[in-house]
Structures are given as structure tokens and as C-alpha cells.
XYZ file of C-alpha atoms in Angstrom:
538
model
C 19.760 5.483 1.120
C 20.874 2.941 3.851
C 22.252 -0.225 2.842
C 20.158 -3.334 3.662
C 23.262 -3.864 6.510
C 23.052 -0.512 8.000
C 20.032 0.279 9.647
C 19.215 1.968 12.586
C 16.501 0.347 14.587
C 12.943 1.444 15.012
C 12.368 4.170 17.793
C 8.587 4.692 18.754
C 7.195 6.661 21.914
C 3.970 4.731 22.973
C 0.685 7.123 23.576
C -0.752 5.281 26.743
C -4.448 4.701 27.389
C -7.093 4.933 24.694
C -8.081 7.987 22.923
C -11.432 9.651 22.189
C -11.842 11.860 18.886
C -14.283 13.047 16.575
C -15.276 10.385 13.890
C -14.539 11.394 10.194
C -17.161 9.212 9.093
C -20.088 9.107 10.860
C -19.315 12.643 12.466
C -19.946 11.074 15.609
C -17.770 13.771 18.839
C -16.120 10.674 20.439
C -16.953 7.711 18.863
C -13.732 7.282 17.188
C -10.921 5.442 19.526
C -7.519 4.729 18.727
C -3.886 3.944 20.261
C -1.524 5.843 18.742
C 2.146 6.068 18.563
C 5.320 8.496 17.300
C 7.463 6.467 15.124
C 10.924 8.548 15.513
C 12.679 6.185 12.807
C 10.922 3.321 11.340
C 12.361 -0.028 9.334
C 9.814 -1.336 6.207
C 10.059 -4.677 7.929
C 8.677 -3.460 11.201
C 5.884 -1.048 9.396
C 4.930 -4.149 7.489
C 4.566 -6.744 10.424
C 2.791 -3.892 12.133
C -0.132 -2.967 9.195
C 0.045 -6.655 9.467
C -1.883 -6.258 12.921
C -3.999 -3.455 12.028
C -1.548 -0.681 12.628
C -1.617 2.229 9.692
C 0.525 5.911 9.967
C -0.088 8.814 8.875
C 2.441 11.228 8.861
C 4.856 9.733 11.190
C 1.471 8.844 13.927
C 0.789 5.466 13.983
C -2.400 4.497 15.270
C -4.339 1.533 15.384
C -8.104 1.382 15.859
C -10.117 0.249 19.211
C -11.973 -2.334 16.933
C -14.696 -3.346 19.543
C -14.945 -0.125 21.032
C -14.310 2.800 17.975
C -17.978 3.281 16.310
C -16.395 2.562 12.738
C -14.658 -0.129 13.307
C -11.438 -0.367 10.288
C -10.796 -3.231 8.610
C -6.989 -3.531 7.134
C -7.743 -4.375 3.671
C -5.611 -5.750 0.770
C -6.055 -6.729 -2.876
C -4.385 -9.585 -4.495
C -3.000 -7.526 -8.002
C -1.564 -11.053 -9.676
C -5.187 -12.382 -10.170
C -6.382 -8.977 -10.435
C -8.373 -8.514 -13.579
C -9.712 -5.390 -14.677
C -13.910 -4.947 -14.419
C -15.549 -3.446 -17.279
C -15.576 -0.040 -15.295
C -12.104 -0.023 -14.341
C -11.722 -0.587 -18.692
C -13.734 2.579 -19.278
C -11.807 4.255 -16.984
C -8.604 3.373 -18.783
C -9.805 3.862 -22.212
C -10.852 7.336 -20.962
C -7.687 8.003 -20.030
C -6.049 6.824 -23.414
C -9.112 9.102 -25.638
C -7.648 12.046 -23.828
C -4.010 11.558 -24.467
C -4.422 10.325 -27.798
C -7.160 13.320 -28.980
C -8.083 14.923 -26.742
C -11.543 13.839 -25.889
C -13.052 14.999 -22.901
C -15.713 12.758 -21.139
C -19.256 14.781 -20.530
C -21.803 14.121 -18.072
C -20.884 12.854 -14.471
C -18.278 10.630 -13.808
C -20.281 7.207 -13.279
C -16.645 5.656 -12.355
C -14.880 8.227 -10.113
C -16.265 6.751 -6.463
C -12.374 6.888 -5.169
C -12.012 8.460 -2.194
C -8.124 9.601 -0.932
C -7.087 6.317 0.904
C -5.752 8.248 4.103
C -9.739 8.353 5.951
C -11.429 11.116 7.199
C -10.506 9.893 10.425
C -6.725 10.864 10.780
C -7.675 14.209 11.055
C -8.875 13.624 14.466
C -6.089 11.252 15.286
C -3.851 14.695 14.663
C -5.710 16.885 17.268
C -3.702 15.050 19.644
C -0.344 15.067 17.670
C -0.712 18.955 18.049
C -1.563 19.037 21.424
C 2.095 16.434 21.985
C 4.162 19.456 20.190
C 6.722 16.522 19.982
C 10.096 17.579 19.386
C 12.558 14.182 18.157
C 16.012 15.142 17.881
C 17.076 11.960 15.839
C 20.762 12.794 16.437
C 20.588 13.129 20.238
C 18.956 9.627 19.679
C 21.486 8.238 17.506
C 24.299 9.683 19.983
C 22.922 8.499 22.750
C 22.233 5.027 21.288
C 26.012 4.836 20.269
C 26.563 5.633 23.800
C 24.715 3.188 24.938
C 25.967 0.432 22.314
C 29.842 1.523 23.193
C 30.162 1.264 27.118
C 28.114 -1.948 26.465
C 30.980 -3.494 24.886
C 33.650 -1.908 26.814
C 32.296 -3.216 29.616
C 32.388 -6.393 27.617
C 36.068 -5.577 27.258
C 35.942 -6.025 23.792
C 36.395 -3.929 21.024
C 32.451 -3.939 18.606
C 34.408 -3.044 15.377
C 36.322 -6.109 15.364
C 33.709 -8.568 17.364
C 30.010 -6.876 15.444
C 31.194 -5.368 12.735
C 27.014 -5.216 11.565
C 25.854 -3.946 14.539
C 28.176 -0.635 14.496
C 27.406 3.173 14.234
C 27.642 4.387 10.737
C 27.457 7.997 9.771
C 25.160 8.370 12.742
C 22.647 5.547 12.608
C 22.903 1.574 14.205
C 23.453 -0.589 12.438
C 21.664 -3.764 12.128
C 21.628 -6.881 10.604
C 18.212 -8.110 8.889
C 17.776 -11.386 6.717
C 15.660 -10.350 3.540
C 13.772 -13.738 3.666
C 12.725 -13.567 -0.082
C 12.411 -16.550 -2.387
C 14.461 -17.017 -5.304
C 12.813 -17.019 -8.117
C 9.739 -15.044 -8.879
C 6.416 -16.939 -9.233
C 4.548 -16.384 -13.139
C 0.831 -16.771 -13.264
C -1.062 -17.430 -15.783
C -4.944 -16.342 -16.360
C -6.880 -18.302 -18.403
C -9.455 -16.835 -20.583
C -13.136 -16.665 -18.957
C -15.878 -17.168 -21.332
C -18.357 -14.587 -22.428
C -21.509 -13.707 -20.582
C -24.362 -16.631 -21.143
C -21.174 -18.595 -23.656
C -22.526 -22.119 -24.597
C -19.369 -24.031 -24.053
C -20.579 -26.923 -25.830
C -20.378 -25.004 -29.181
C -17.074 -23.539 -30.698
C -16.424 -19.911 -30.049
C -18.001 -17.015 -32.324
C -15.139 -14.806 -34.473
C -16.014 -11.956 -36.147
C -17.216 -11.729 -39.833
C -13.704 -9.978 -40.325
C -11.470 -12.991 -38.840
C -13.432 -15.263 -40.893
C -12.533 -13.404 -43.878
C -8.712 -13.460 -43.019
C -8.997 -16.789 -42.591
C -10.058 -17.610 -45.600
C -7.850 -16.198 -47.122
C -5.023 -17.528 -45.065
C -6.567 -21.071 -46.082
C -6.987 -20.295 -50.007
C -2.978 -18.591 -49.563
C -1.702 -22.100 -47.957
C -3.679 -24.676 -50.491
C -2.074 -22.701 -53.367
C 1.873 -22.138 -51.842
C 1.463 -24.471 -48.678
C 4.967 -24.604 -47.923
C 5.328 -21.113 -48.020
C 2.728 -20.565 -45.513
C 4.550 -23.154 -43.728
C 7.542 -21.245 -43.806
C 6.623 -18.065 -42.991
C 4.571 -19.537 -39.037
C 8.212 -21.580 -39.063
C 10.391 -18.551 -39.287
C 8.538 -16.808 -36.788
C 9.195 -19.419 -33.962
C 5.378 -20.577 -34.158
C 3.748 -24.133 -35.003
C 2.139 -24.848 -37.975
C -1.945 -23.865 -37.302
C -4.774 -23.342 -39.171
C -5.926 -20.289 -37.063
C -4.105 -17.578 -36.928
C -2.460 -16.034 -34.225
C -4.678 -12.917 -33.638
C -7.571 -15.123 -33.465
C -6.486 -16.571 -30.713
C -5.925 -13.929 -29.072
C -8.718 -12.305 -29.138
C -10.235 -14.860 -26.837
C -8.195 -13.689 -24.350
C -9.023 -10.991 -22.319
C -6.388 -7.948 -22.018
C -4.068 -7.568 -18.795
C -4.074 -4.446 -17.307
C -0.601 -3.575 -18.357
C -2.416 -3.676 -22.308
C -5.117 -1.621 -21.203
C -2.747 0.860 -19.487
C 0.414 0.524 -21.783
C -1.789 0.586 -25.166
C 0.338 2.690 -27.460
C -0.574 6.172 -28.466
C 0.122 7.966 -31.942
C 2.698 10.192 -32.868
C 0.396 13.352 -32.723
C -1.105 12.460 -29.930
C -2.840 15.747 -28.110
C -1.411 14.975 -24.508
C 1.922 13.644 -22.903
C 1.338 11.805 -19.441
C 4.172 10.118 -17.678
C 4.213 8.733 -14.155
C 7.457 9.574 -12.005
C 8.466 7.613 -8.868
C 10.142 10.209 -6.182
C 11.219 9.274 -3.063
C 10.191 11.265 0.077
C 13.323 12.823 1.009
C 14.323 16.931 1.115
C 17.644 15.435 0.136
C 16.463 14.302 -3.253
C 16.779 16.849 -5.866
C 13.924 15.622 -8.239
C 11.630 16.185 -5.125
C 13.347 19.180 -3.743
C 12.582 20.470 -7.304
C 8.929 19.541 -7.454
C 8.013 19.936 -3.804
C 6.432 24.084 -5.013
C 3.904 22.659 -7.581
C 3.321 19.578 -5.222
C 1.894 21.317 -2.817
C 0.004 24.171 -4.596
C -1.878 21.051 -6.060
C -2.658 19.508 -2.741
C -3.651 22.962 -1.305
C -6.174 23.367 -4.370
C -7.644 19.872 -3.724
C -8.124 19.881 -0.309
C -9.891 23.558 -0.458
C -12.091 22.245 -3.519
C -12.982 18.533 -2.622
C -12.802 18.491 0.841
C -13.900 21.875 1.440
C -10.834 22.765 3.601
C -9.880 26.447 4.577
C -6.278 27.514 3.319
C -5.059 27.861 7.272
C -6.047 24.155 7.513
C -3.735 23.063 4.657
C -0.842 24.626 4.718
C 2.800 24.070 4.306
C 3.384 22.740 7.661
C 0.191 20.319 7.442
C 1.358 19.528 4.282
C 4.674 18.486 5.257
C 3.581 16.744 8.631
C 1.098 14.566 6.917
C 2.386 13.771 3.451
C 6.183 14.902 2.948
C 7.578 13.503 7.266
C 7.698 9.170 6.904
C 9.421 7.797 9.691
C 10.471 4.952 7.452
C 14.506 4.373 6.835
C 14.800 4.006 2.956
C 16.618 0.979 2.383
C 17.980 -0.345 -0.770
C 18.729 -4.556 -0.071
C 20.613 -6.692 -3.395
C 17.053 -8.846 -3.517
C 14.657 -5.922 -3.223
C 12.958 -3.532 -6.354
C 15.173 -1.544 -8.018
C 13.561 1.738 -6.374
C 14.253 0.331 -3.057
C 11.916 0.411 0.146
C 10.770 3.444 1.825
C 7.865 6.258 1.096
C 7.446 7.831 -2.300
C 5.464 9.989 -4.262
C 3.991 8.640 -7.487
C 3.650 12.284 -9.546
C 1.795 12.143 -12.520
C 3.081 14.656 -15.171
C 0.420 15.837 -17.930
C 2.124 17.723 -20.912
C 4.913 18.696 -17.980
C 2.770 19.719 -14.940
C 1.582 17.837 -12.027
C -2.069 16.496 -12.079
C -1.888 13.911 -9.409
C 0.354 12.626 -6.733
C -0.118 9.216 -5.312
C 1.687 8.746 -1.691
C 2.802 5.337 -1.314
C 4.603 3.414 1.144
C 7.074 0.397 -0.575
C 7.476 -2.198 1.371
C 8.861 -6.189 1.990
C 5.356 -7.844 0.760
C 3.009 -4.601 -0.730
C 2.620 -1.287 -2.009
C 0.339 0.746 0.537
C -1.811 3.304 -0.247
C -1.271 6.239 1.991
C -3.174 8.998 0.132
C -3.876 10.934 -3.407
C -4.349 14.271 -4.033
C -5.059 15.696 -7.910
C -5.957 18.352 -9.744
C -9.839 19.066 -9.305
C -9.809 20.265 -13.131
C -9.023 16.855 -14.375
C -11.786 15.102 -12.012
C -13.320 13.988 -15.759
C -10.317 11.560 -16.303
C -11.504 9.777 -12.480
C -8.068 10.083 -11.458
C -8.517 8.230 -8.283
C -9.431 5.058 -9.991
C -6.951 5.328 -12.369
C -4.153 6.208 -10.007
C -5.277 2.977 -7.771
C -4.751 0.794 -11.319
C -1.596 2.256 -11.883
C -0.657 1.223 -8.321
C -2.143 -2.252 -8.648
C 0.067 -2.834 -12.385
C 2.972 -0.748 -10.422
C 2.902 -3.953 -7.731
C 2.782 -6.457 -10.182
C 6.040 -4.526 -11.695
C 7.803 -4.714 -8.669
C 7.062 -8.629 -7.817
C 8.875 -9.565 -10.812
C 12.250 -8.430 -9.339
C 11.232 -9.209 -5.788
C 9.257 -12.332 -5.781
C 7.587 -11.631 -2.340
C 6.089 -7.744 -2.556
C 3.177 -9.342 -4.185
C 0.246 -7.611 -2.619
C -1.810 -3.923 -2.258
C -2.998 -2.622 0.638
C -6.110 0.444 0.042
C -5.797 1.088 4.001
C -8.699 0.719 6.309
C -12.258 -0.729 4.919
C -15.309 0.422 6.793
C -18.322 -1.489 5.992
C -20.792 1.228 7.830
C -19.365 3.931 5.553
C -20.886 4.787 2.086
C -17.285 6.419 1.174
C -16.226 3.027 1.401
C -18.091 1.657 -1.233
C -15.406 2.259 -3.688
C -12.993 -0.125 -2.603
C -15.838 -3.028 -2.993
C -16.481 -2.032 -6.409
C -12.936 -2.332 -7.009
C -12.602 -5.535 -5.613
C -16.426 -6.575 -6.265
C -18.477 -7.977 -9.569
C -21.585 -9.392 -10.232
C -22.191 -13.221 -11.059
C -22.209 -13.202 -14.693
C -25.654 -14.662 -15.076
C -28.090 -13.908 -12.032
C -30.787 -16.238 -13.378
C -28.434 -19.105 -12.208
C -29.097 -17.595 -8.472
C -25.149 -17.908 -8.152
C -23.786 -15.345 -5.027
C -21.684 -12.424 -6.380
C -18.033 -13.316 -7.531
C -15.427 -10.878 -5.867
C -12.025 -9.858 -7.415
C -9.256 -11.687 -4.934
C -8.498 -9.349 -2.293
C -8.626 -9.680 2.149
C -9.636 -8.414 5.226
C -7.136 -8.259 8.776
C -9.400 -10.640 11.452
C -8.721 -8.335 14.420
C -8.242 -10.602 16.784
C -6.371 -13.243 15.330
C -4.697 -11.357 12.444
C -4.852 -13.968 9.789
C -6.182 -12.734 6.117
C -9.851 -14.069 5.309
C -11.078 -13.912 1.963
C -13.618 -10.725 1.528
C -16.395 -12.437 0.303
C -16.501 -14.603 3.672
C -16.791 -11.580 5.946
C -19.479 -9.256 3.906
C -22.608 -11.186 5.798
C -21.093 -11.170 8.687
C -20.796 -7.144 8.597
C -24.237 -6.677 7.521
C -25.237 -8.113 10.533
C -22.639 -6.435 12.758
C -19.979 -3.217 12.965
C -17.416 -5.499 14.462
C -16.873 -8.965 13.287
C -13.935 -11.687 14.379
C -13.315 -13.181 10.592
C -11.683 -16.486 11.637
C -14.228 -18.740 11.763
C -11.859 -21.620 13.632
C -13.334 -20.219 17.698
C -10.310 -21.774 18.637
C -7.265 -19.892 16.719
C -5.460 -17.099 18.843
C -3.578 -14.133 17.696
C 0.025 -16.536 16.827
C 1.838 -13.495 17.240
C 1.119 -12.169 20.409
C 3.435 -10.925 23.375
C 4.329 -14.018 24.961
C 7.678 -12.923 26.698
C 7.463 -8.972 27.537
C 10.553 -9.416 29.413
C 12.475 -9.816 26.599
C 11.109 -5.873 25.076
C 13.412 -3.590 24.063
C 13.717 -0.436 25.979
C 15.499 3.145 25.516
C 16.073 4.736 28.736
C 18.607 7.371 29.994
C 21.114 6.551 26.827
C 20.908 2.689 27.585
C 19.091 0.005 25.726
C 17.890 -2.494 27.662
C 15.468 -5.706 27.704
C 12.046 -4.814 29.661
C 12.971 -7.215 32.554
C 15.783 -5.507 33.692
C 14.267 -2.230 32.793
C 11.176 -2.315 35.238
C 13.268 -3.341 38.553
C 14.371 0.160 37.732
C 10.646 1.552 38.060
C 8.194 2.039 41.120
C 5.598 3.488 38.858
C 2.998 0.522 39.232
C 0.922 2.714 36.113
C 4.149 1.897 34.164
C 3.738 -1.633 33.837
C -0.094 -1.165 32.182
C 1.604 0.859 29.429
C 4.031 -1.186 28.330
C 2.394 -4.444 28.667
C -0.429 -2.963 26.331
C 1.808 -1.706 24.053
C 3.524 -4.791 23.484
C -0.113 -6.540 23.384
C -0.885 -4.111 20.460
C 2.516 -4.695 18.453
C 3.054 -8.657 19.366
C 6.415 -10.163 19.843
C 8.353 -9.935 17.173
C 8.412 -5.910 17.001
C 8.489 -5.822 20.522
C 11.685 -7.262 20.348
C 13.084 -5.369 17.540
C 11.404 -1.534 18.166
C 13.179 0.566 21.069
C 10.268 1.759 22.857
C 11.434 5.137 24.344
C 10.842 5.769 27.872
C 11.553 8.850 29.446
């Protein structure tokens, strides 16, 4: 794993010109349009600015939707997992979970709660007709060689020697290296959720207990009039105030975090074992290495029974392109989670076989979704709303090492799409009382404005998409896009072993066509990556 003062930079190979595919959603030939990308290498901080402008990979293709022109038009959508509270669905699906482990228990009927779609869409699949048509061959090595090339007779030209003068900015191994500032606050932020009352609660009166509370606290009061400093002593010793009402009745008012729902403990005989293991995506990690067989026998037998895939459409070669090859440098800085960044698999293990993998990307501010794939046996247990709640309590792990990873990203949101639907009703509930003619309260969670890309509250966009496939969220007609290409000059090019900035680069070029690309590519990833990303021209 590189260290947070080793890394090479990104290398991406811009796909000029717009592309036409067949939609995965509304089936439409070649409705779907998309610019598209080959990340060679990849830095977290670069992937997150650019998902942060409607950019999302799959494999290592990184694409970003023609919002005004594509016929589903994808919205970048997040949820907010510290005020995330768990619906009454998202409960049953828990408590499902925990019957199962604990005896056994099998669900019957349908599975009311298992609308969870795989969060890598439909869509990618025609994004890849073209990735097979490239047949791109990246010889990271060549790269890296040439790039120390490049950085060497740059100094010796400087007549200086880079070991002693940019000791950060080096070959190591066979990567660049490169200084990056973590930018991470301090100290981690705490929040607190305060108990919401019950559905149609008069406020005004004092809150019901149970017959059974009552009882205890009776007795609790009939224990303190006859030994009172006893009582006294006993609330003292255990580091709590003196109170008439005791401490499970107070709790009981307040409603249980997701880590109690998920964490609840099990007994000693309990029927099943399930543990959730965090692998990172590398063929150099043994624990993957290891797994990699069962992995992928599972993903074969999901996509074949869910999605109705032949077997010469999911095979080990798709299966490594799409879910197993992340452009993404795994990088381990002093501030970040203990796991590091990069791409991982989230296995989860039932009684010592895999059921369900999760494919997530870690990253500076979120955990994205990439995809899941499980066991079609186990559909009962709604694994794909239960693996997105493990992901959501799996964030809120992370943030309390690394203050700033504090949000979740489900991928794209399309508001045409039915498949969609799932992500509202995980982000979605109904006003507690509907006689009160109050609007529907949503969970805390974002859509990307595509043209300014600045996060608006979900509840603020949903009228505007009934009324319209494509929809500018900011509502200020004034506020621009604040990190657009300003300065294209100052883009980063690889060329013929050099590096250099774009305004030196196209005196170089007669190519008038060339110009168009690059300009547009640097429209589509703004200025900050621009200046960071070599964008390889050949």
C-alpha cells in the first residue's frame, strides 16, 4: 500500500466526442450518452473531486452522463449516514436478519423489503461495448519509466540533483511520487439524535411506560423508602445521579441506532455464524487471492439467476474487468481509517461461505457503492438492503477515526426509472400524521445539480423531476459551476515521455480537432483535476 507521500499521479486517456449506447433502463438503442474515460492509475482524492462532478467508474471506465442529452438523465446521489435513522422497514429487515442467525427462522411469503437493486446500473453494460471495441492495452511500467524519464532530464536540465532538491516528488519502487495535504479536521464531530415522539404523541401529557416498568418502579420506590441510602448508594457507585426513574426507562424512549439494531447480541447456540470481512482489491493480497474462487462462482450464479445473464457473458475476464481491475492507488495516510483508501470487497461469510460481496470504493469524504452481488438462495434475508445498512453503519465507523469521510454515495439516481425506487424508500418516509396535510419528511441525503455541482437537499428536487427528466437543482439562476476550467493552459499533459502544461503542449500540435478534445475534457473534470491528472496524449 503506498504511503500518503508516495503516490504516483493520476493517468487517464480521454474518449473524445460523445457516445451513443443502448439504455439499460428504458431499453431505449441510443438514448443513452456518455463521455467516458480510461483511468490507467487513479488517486482517491482525484476519484472523489471527480464523482463530485458527476463522474462514476466502473471497472477502471469512467464515464459521466450527457445530462441534457442521455434519455435517463443520472443524478449523483448521496445519503447523510450521521442523521441516518433506520425506517421501520429497514428494522424488519434487520431483525430478519438477527431471527435467522439466532434460530434459524426463515421469512415466508415475498420479500415486501428487498427493492435493492446492485448499485452499478444497467447502464454500464453499454458503456463497456465500447471498452471492448478500445482493446486498450496500459503498460503501467512503460508509464512509470517513461514518467521517471521525463521527471529526471527535467531536473538535469535544471542542473540539479531531485533527490536532494524534491525529495517528495521522486520515483519510488516504480511510481511518482507526490506530495498531497490530507486536509482533515482534528477532531471528529459527535452527534447526538434526540428522541422523536410516537405517532399522534400528545406532548402536553407525560409519556406512556409499560404496565411492566411501572411495576419495577414500584418496587424501586417501596426498595428506596425502606433502605434509601442504599438505593442511593448503589445509582452512586455506578457513576449515575440520584433519580427516581430508572435507567431503562429512559431509555426506552429512545429510539435504537442502527449499530443496536445491527450489533444486537446473539446467544450462545445460535443456529448461524455471519461475519462481515473487509478485503482489499488487490491479487497481491492473500485473503483475496484466497477467496477470489468462491467470489466469483457467487457472482456467476447471480448474474445468470437475477439478471438473467448467459455464462459467456459473465465470465472470469468480465468478472475481473468490472469488479476485481480499480484504477485507484491504495493509500494508507497517518489521519485516514485504519483500512486505508482504495477499493475493497465487503464479503459476507455465513457459517464460513460467501453469501454476499459488497464492492466499495473508500475514499477522502464517503464510502461509494460500486455494486453487490449475493447468493440468490438467501434472497429471503433481502440482502441488498441489508448490505446497504451495513455500509451506511460501516461509514459512520470510519468517520470516527477520520472526521471528514462522513458521507454515502448509492451511485446514480434516476427519477424516470422504477428500479430506482429503492433508493427513495431508503432515503424517503411518510409524514407521521397525514391528516395534518404536512409534505412527506425525507431521511437526510442529496442530489449533484449538474450544472453547478453543489449538493441540494432531495426533497427540493423531487417536484421538479416530476415535471421534467433533466432538472438544474440550484435554484440561485445566477450560481456557476465554481469549479470549472478557468486556465486550460495550465493542464497537465503526457506526451512522448514528457510531462508538460497544456500551453506549451499545443504549440507542439497542428491538429485544430485537438484543441476540442482537450478543452472538453478539462470542461468535464474542472480545474483542479485538470491540473493534477496527466491526460495521456499519444
Amino acid at each position: 500500500m503506498a504511503s500518503w507521500a508516495a503516490l504516483s499521479p493520476s493517468i487517464v486517456e480521454y474518449f473524445e466526442g460523445e457516445d451513443s449506447y443502448r439504455c439499460g433502463y428504458c431499453k431505449n438503442e441510443s438514448g443513452s450518452r456518455s463521455n467516458g474515460m480510461w483511468a490507467h492509475s487513479m488517486t482517491v482524492q482525484d476519484y472523489q473531486d471527480l464523482i463530485d462532478r458527476g463522474w462514476r467508474r466502473s471497472g477502471k471506465y469512467v464515464y459521466k452522463p450527457v445530462m441534457n442529452q442521455t434519455c435517463c438523465p443520472q443524478y449523483t446521489i448521496r445519503c447523510r449516514p450521521l442523521q441516518f435513522q433506520p425506517s421501520k422497514s429497514h428494522k424488519k429487515v434487520l431483525k430478519k436478519m438477527l431471527k435467522f442467525l439466532a434460530k434459524g427462522e426463515i421469512s415466508k411469503g415475498n420479500c415486501e423489503d428487498e427493492p435493492m437493486e446492485p448499485t452499478m446500473e444497467d447502464t454500464v453494460a453499454g458503456d463497456f461495448a465500447l471498452i471492448n471495441k478500445l482493446d486498450i492495452q496500459c503498460d503501467l511500467k512503460t508509464l512509470s519509466d517513461d514518467l521517471k524519464e521525463s521527471f529526471e532530464s527535467e531536473e538535469k536540465k535544471k542542473g540539479k540533483s531531485p533527490k536532494k532538491e524534491e525529495p517528495k516528488e521522486l520515483i519510488q519502487s516504480q511510481h511518482i511520487e507526490e506530495k498531497l495535504g490530507s486536509g482533515e479536521p482534528s477532531h471528529p464531530l459527535k452527534v447526538h439524535t434526540a428522541p422523536k415522539p410516537g405517532k399522534g404523541a400528545d406532548l402536553s401529557k407525560p409519556p406512556c411506560r409499560k404496565a411492566k416498568e411501572i411495576r419495577k418502579e414500584r418496587k424501586r420506590l417501596k426498595l428506596m423508602q425502606q433502605n434509601p441510602a442504599g438505593e442511593l448508594e448503589g445509582f452512586q457507585a455506578q457513576g449515575e445521579p440520584p433519580s427516581l426513574f430508572p435507567r431503562k426507562a429512559n431509555k426506552s424512549n429512545q429510539p435504537k441506532s442502527l449499530e443496536d439494531l445491527i450489533f444486537e447480541s446473539l446467544p450462545e447456540n445460535a443456529s448461524h455464524k455471519l461475519e462481515v470481512r473487509l478485503v482489499p482489491v488487490s491479487f497481491e493480497d492473500p485473503e483475496f487471492k484466497s477467496s477470489f474462487s468462491q467470489s466469483f462462482s457467487l457472482y456467476v450464479k447471480y448474474q445468470m439467476a437475477i439478471h438473467q445473464d448467459p455464462p459467456d457473458e459473465c465470465g472470469k475476464t468480465e468478472f475481473t474487468r468490472f469488479l476485481c481491475s480499480s484504477p485507484l492507488e491504495a493509500e494508507n495516510p497517518p489521519h485516514g481509517p485504519d483500512c486505508g483508501y482504495g477499493s475493497f470487497h465487503q464479503q459476507y461469510w455465513l457459517d464460513g461461505r460467501i453469501i454476499a460481496v459488497g464492492v466499495i470504493d473508500i475514499l477522502p469524504y464517503c464510502v461509494s457503492s460500486v455494486y453487490l452481488y449475493y447468493d440468490p438462495d438467501y434472497s429471503f434475508l433481502s440482502l441488498g438492503v441489508y448490505s446497504a445498512l451495513r455500509e451506511i453503519g460501516f461509514t459512520r465507523q470510519l468517520h470516527q477515526k477520520t472526521s471528514q469521510l462522513s458521507y454515502y454515495y448509492m451511485g446514480f439516481y434516476i427519477h424516470s426509472c422504477p428500479k430506482m425506487k429503492y433508493k427513495l424508500c431508503f432515503l424517503w418516509t411518510q409524514s407521521q400524521s397525514r391528516k395534518t396535510g404536512a409534505n412527506g419528511q425525507y431521511r437526510p441525503s442529496d442530489l449533484l445539480c449538474p450544472e453547478t455541482y453543489v449538493w441540494v437537499p432531495i426533497e427540493q428536487c423531487l417536484s421538479s423531476l416530476e415535471n421534467s427528466k433533466y432538472c438544474r437543482f440550484n435554484q440561485d439562476p445566477e450560481a456557476v459551476d465554481e469549479g470549472r476550467s478557468k486556465e486550460p493552459d495550465r493542464l497537465q499533459v503526457f506526451h512522448k515521455k514528457a510531462i508538460m502544461p497544456y500551453g506549451v503542449y499545443k504549440k507542439q500540435q497542428r491538429d485544430p480537432s485537438e484543441e476540442a478534445a482537450v478543452l472538453q475534457y478539462a470542461g468535464l473534470v474542472g480545474q483542479a483535476c485538470s491540473e493534477r491528472m496527466l491526460l495521456l496524449r499519444n
